[in-house]
Amino acid sequence: MADGPITDAEFEQAGLRLAVDGAVATITLARPERRNALTFSTWRTLARIGDTLPDGVRVVVVRGEGPAFSAGIDLRLFTAEGVPGEDALAPRDEEFIRGLQAGYLWLRRPDIVSVAAVQGHAIGGGFQLALACDLRIVADDVKFAMKEPALGIVPDLTGTKPLVDIVGVPRALELCLTTRTVFADEAARLGLAELVVPVADLGKAVDDLVAAILAVRPSTAAATKRLLRAAPGNTLEEQSAAERREQVALLSEPAGERSA
Ligand code: CAA
């Protein structure tokens, strides 16, 4: 993996843009003419964005330009011609996939809250990117679909765990093996969206959510995310102990720092 700052050429190859404004970083999938199809460069550059995120960033918004959030993997990778500048999709080992998964995994870090702003199609790797975020605000034209099994592969970009955590094993199995589309009403019902808004209101809805998150003191937000993320794997006793630990640490901070 390359070191140093991400160059314009690397952002271009990845089909990504990054804008950092104080405590908010916005990652834009910026290849609308291909419905923000994803390549190996996209996933590796996402990983580097995570590695190099400036201190002080507390919210990461992931959005897609154009009519779709993302149409998933660039299907040209499955062809003999491939995608210019990208590796061939030859038989690969697990380390190769680990490097791609790193692009999504950091979005769960406790020091940030990640928000996916999703309109239109979010397919395969695009659906998994939305699932990698802590929260999903969706437009009423959203269309989620896990298409990987139709291509003979499994969803391997860290999406199976959040999908099961949110919808349960039977529904996750049904969604993956039928590869059917989940529209906005069902997405809200299943918990795949925290909020559904008209397409034109998506940006404003995300801004409002970001403002609310930023109103909470950073250490409180981080402790809360750590606590809630750990809850499904803990017994009640373990979770109660975790609550005590986090609270005692927060209460030991100077009183003046207890507000945002
Ligand atoms: N890869 C490469 N190019 C894509 C693409 C993709 N996944 N999705 C769309 N495009 C391109 C189209 O080829 C088209 O290019 P041209 O203008 O040169 O013809 C352009 O984007 C616009 O596409 P459409 O005209 O099809 O746009 P639409 O709005 O009518 O439909 C769509 C959008 C429903 C997303 C449709 O394009 C589609 O079904 N795309 C393929 C979706 C798919 O199966 N993705 C793979 C998912 S599995 C996965 O992602 C695995 C993984 O992570 C490892």
Coordinates of C-alpha atoms and ligand atoms in Angstrom, one line a residue:
M1 CA 0.0 0.0 0.0
A2 CA 1.2 3.5 -0.9
D3 CA 2.3 5.9 1.9
G4 CA 1.8 9.6 2.1
P5 CA -1.1 11.8 1.1
I6 CA -3.5 10.6 -1.4
T7 CA -2.8 12.2 -4.8
D8 CA -5.4 13.7 -7.1
A9 CA -4.6 11.0 -9.6
E10 CA -5.3 8.3 -7.0
F11 CA -8.6 9.9 -6.1
E12 CA -9.5 10.1 -9.8
Q13 CA -8.6 6.4 -10.3
A14 CA -10.6 5.5 -7.2
G15 CA -13.6 7.5 -8.3
L16 CA -13.7 9.3 -5.0
R17 CA -13.6 12.8 -3.6
L18 CA -12.8 13.8 0.0
A19 CA -13.8 17.1 1.7
V20 CA -12.9 17.8 5.3
D21 CA -14.7 20.7 6.9
G22 CA -13.7 20.9 10.6
A23 CA -15.2 17.9 12.4
V24 CA -17.0 16.6 9.3
A25 CA -15.4 14.6 6.5
T26 CA -17.5 13.9 3.4
I27 CA -16.5 11.1 1.1
T28 CA -18.2 11.3 -2.3
L29 CA -18.4 8.4 -4.7
A30 CA -17.8 10.4 -7.8
R31 CA -18.3 8.3 -10.9
P32 CA -21.9 9.0 -11.6
E33 CA -21.6 8.1 -15.3
R34 CA -20.9 4.5 -14.1
R35 CA -23.4 4.8 -11.3
N36 CA -20.4 5.0 -8.9
A37 CA -19.2 1.5 -9.7
L38 CA -16.5 0.4 -7.3
T39 CA -13.0 -0.9 -8.1
F40 CA -10.0 -2.2 -6.1
S41 CA -8.7 1.3 -6.2
T42 CA -11.9 2.6 -4.6
W43 CA -11.6 0.2 -1.7
R44 CA -7.9 0.7 -1.2
T45 CA -8.3 4.5 -1.3
L46 CA -11.1 4.3 1.2
A47 CA -8.8 2.4 3.5
R48 CA -6.1 5.1 3.1
I49 CA -8.7 7.8 3.8
G50 CA -9.4 6.0 7.1
D51 CA -5.7 5.8 7.9
T52 CA -5.0 9.5 7.2
L53 CA -8.2 11.0 8.5
P54 CA -7.3 14.3 10.2
D55 CA -7.5 14.4 14.0
G56 CA -10.7 16.2 15.1
V57 CA -12.9 14.6 12.5
R58 CA -15.9 13.2 14.3
V59 CA -18.5 12.5 11.6
V60 CA -17.8 10.9 8.2
V61 CA -20.6 11.2 5.6
V62 CA -20.5 8.8 2.7
R63 CA -22.5 9.9 -0.3
G64 CA -22.9 9.2 -4.0
E65 CA -23.0 11.6 -6.8
G66 CA -25.8 11.3 -9.4
P67 CA -28.9 9.2 -9.4
A68 CA -27.4 6.2 -7.6
F69 CA -25.4 5.7 -4.4
S70 CA -23.4 2.9 -6.0
A71 CA -24.0 0.1 -8.5
G72 CA -21.5 -2.1 -6.7
I73 CA -18.4 -3.7 -8.2
D74 CA -17.4 -2.4 -11.6
L75 CA -18.6 -5.3 -13.7
R76 CA -15.8 -4.8 -16.3
L77 CA -13.5 -6.3 -13.7
F78 CA -15.2 -9.6 -14.6
T79 CA -14.3 -9.2 -18.3
A80 CA -11.1 -10.1 -20.1
E81 CA -10.5 -6.4 -20.8
G82 CA -10.9 -5.4 -17.1
V83 CA -10.7 -1.8 -16.0
P84 CA -7.7 0.4 -17.0
G85 CA -5.3 0.8 -14.1
E86 CA -6.9 -1.9 -12.0
D87 CA -5.6 -5.4 -11.1
A88 CA -7.2 -8.3 -12.9
L89 CA -9.8 -10.3 -11.0
A90 CA -7.7 -13.4 -10.9
P91 CA -8.0 -16.1 -8.3
R92 CA -7.1 -14.3 -5.1
D93 CA -6.0 -15.2 -1.6
E94 CA -7.5 -13.9 1.7
E95 CA -4.9 -11.2 2.2
F96 CA -6.0 -9.6 -1.1
I97 CA -9.6 -9.5 0.2
R98 CA -8.5 -8.2 3.6
G99 CA -6.9 -5.2 1.9
L100 CA -10.2 -4.4 0.3
Q101 CA -12.3 -4.9 3.5
A102 CA -10.0 -2.4 5.2
G103 CA -11.8 0.2 3.1
Y104 CA -15.0 -0.4 5.0
L105 CA -13.9 -1.6 8.4
W106 CA -12.6 1.7 9.7
L107 CA -16.1 3.3 9.4
R108 CA -17.0 1.5 12.7
R109 CA -14.2 3.2 14.7
P110 CA -15.6 4.6 18.0
D111 CA -14.0 8.1 17.5
I112 CA -16.2 8.8 14.5
V113 CA -19.8 8.3 13.6
S114 CA -20.3 7.3 9.9
V115 CA -23.4 8.2 8.0
A116 CA -24.4 6.9 4.6
A117 CA -26.6 9.2 2.6
V118 CA -28.2 6.8 0.1
Q119 CA -30.3 7.6 -3.0
G120 CA -31.2 5.3 -5.8
H121 CA -29.5 2.0 -6.3
A122 CA -27.1 0.6 -3.6
I123 CA -26.2 -2.7 -5.0
G124 CA -23.7 -5.4 -3.9
G125 CA -20.5 -3.6 -2.7
G126 CA -22.6 -0.4 -2.6
F127 CA -25.1 -1.9 -0.3
Q128 CA -22.2 -3.2 1.9
L129 CA -20.7 0.3 2.0
A130 CA -24.0 1.6 3.3
L131 CA -24.1 -1.2 5.8
A132 CA -20.5 -0.4 6.9
C133 CA -21.7 3.0 8.1
D134 CA -23.2 3.4 11.6
L135 CA -26.3 5.1 10.3
R136 CA -28.2 5.2 7.0
I137 CA -30.3 8.2 5.9
V138 CA -32.0 7.2 2.7
A139 CA -34.0 8.9 -0.1
D140 CA -37.5 7.5 -0.9
D141 CA -36.1 6.2 -4.2
V142 CA -33.6 3.9 -2.5
K143 CA -33.1 0.4 -3.9
F144 CA -30.9 -1.9 -1.8
A145 CA -29.9 -5.3 -3.3
M146 CA -27.2 -7.8 -2.4
K147 CA -26.4 -9.2 -5.9
E148 CA -23.2 -11.1 -5.1
P149 CA -24.8 -14.6 -5.1
A150 CA -26.1 -13.9 -8.6
L151 CA -22.5 -13.5 -9.7
G152 CA -21.5 -16.7 -7.9
I153 CA -19.8 -15.0 -5.0
V154 CA -20.6 -14.2 -1.4
P155 CA -20.8 -10.6 0.0
D156 CA -17.3 -10.3 1.4
L157 CA -16.9 -6.6 2.0
T158 CA -17.8 -6.8 5.7
G159 CA -21.6 -6.6 4.9
T160 CA -22.9 -9.9 6.2
K161 CA -22.5 -9.0 9.9
P162 CA -24.3 -5.7 9.9
L163 CA -26.9 -7.2 7.7
V164 CA -27.6 -10.0 10.1
D165 CA -27.4 -7.7 13.1
I166 CA -30.0 -5.5 11.6
V167 CA -32.5 -7.9 9.9
G168 CA -31.7 -11.3 11.4
V169 CA -30.4 -14.5 9.8
P170 CA -33.6 -15.6 8.0
R171 CA -34.3 -12.2 6.3
A172 CA -30.6 -11.8 5.5
L173 CA -30.5 -15.2 3.9
E174 CA -33.7 -14.5 1.9
L175 CA -32.3 -11.1 0.7
C176 CA -29.0 -12.5 -0.3
L177 CA -30.2 -15.7 -2.0
T178 CA -33.1 -14.0 -3.9
T179 CA -30.9 -10.9 -4.6
R180 CA -34.1 -9.0 -4.7
T181 CA -34.5 -5.3 -4.3
V182 CA -35.5 -3.7 -1.0
F183 CA -37.3 -0.4 -1.5
A184 CA -37.6 2.5 0.9
D185 CA -40.7 1.4 2.9
E186 CA -39.3 -2.0 3.6
A187 CA -35.9 -0.6 4.3
A188 CA -37.4 1.5 7.0
R189 CA -39.4 -1.4 8.4
L190 CA -36.4 -3.7 8.5
G191 CA -34.2 -1.1 10.2
L192 CA -31.9 -0.7 7.1
A193 CA -32.7 3.1 7.2
E194 CA -32.8 5.3 10.2
L195 CA -34.8 7.9 8.2
V196 CA -36.4 8.1 4.8
V197 CA -36.8 11.5 3.2
P198 CA -37.8 12.8 -0.3
V199 CA -34.7 12.8 -2.6
A200 CA -34.5 16.6 -2.6
D201 CA -34.3 16.6 1.2
L202 CA -31.5 14.1 1.6
G203 CA -28.7 16.6 2.0
K204 CA -30.6 18.7 4.6
A205 CA -31.6 15.6 6.5
V206 CA -27.9 14.5 6.7
D207 CA -26.8 18.0 7.8
D208 CA -29.4 18.0 10.6
L209 CA -28.2 14.6 11.8
V210 CA -24.6 15.7 11.7
A211 CA -25.4 18.8 13.7
A212 CA -27.2 16.7 16.3
I213 CA -24.2 14.3 16.6
L214 CA -21.7 17.2 16.9
A215 CA -23.7 18.7 19.7
V216 CA -22.6 15.7 21.9
R217 CA -19.2 16.0 23.5
P218 CA -16.6 13.9 21.6
S219 CA -15.6 11.6 24.5
T220 CA -19.3 10.9 25.3
A221 CA -20.1 10.1 21.7
A222 CA -17.1 7.7 21.4
A223 CA -18.0 6.0 24.7
T224 CA -21.6 5.6 23.7
K225 CA -20.7 4.1 20.3
R226 CA -18.2 1.7 22.0
L227 CA -20.8 0.7 24.5
L228 CA -23.6 0.1 22.0
R229 CA -21.4 -1.7 19.5
A230 CA -20.2 -4.1 22.2
A231 CA -23.7 -4.8 23.5
P232 CA -24.8 -7.6 21.1
G233 CA -21.7 -9.7 22.0
N234 CA -21.9 -9.1 25.8
T235 CA -24.0 -10.7 28.6
L236 CA -26.1 -8.4 30.6
E237 CA -23.5 -8.6 33.4
E238 CA -20.6 -7.8 31.0
Q239 CA -22.6 -4.9 29.5
S240 CA -23.5 -3.5 32.9
A241 CA -19.8 -3.6 33.8
A242 CA -18.9 -1.8 30.5
E243 CA -21.5 0.9 31.3
R244 CA -19.9 1.4 34.7
R245 CA -16.4 1.6 33.2
E246 CA -17.4 4.1 30.6
Q247 CA -19.3 6.3 33.0
V248 CA -16.6 6.4 35.6
A249 CA -14.1 7.4 32.9
L250 CA -16.4 10.2 31.7
L251 CA -17.2 11.4 35.2
S252 CA -13.5 11.6 35.9
E253 CA -13.0 14.2 33.1
P254 CA -13.1 17.9 34.3
A255 CA -16.7 19.1 34.6
G256 CA -16.1 21.9 32.1
E257 CA -15.4 19.3 29.4
R258 CA -18.6 17.5 29.9
S259 CA -20.5 19.5 27.3
A260 CA -19.8 19.6 23.5
Ligands
CAA1 N1 -20.1 -1.7 -13.3 C1 -19.7 -1.0 -14.5 N2 -20.5 -0.1 -15.1 C2 -21.7 0.1 -14.6 C3 -22.2 -0.6 -13.5 C4 -21.3 -1.5 -12.8 N3 -21.6 -2.2 -11.7 N4 -23.4 -0.2 -13.2 C5 -23.8 0.7 -14.2 N5 -22.7 0.9 -15.0 C6 -22.6 1.7 -16.2 C7 -23.5 1.2 -17.3 O1 -22.8 0.2 -18.1 C8 -23.8 2.4 -18.1 O2 -22.7 2.7 -18.9 P1 -22.9 3.3 -20.4 O3 -23.5 4.6 -20.3 O4 -21.5 3.3 -21.0 O5 -23.8 2.3 -21.1 C9 -23.9 3.5 -17.1 O6 -23.2 3.0 -15.9 C10 -25.3 3.8 -16.6 O7 -25.9 2.6 -16.3 P2 -27.5 2.3 -16.7 O8 -27.8 2.9 -18.0 O9 -27.7 0.8 -16.5 O10 -28.2 3.1 -15.6 P3 -29.6 2.9 -14.9 O11 -29.8 4.0 -14.0 O12 -30.6 2.6 -15.9 O13 -29.4 1.5 -14.1 C11 -28.4 0.1 -12.5 C12 -28.6 1.5 -13.0 C13 -29.7 -0.6 -12.0 C14 -27.4 0.2 -11.3 C15 -27.8 -0.8 -13.6 O14 -26.7 -0.1 -14.2 C16 -27.2 -2.1 -13.1 O15 -28.0 -3.1 -12.9 N6 -25.9 -2.2 -12.9 C17 -25.2 -3.4 -12.4 C18 -25.4 -3.7 -11.0 C19 -24.7 -4.9 -10.5 O16 -25.1 -6.0 -10.8 N7 -23.6 -4.7 -9.7 C20 -22.8 -5.8 -9.2 C21 -23.2 -6.0 -7.7 S1 -22.3 -7.4 -6.9 C22 -21.0 -6.6 -6.2 O17 -20.9 -5.4 -6.0 C23 -19.9 -7.6 -5.7 C24 -18.8 -7.0 -4.9 O18 -18.9 -5.9 -4.3 C25 -17.6 -7.7 -4.8

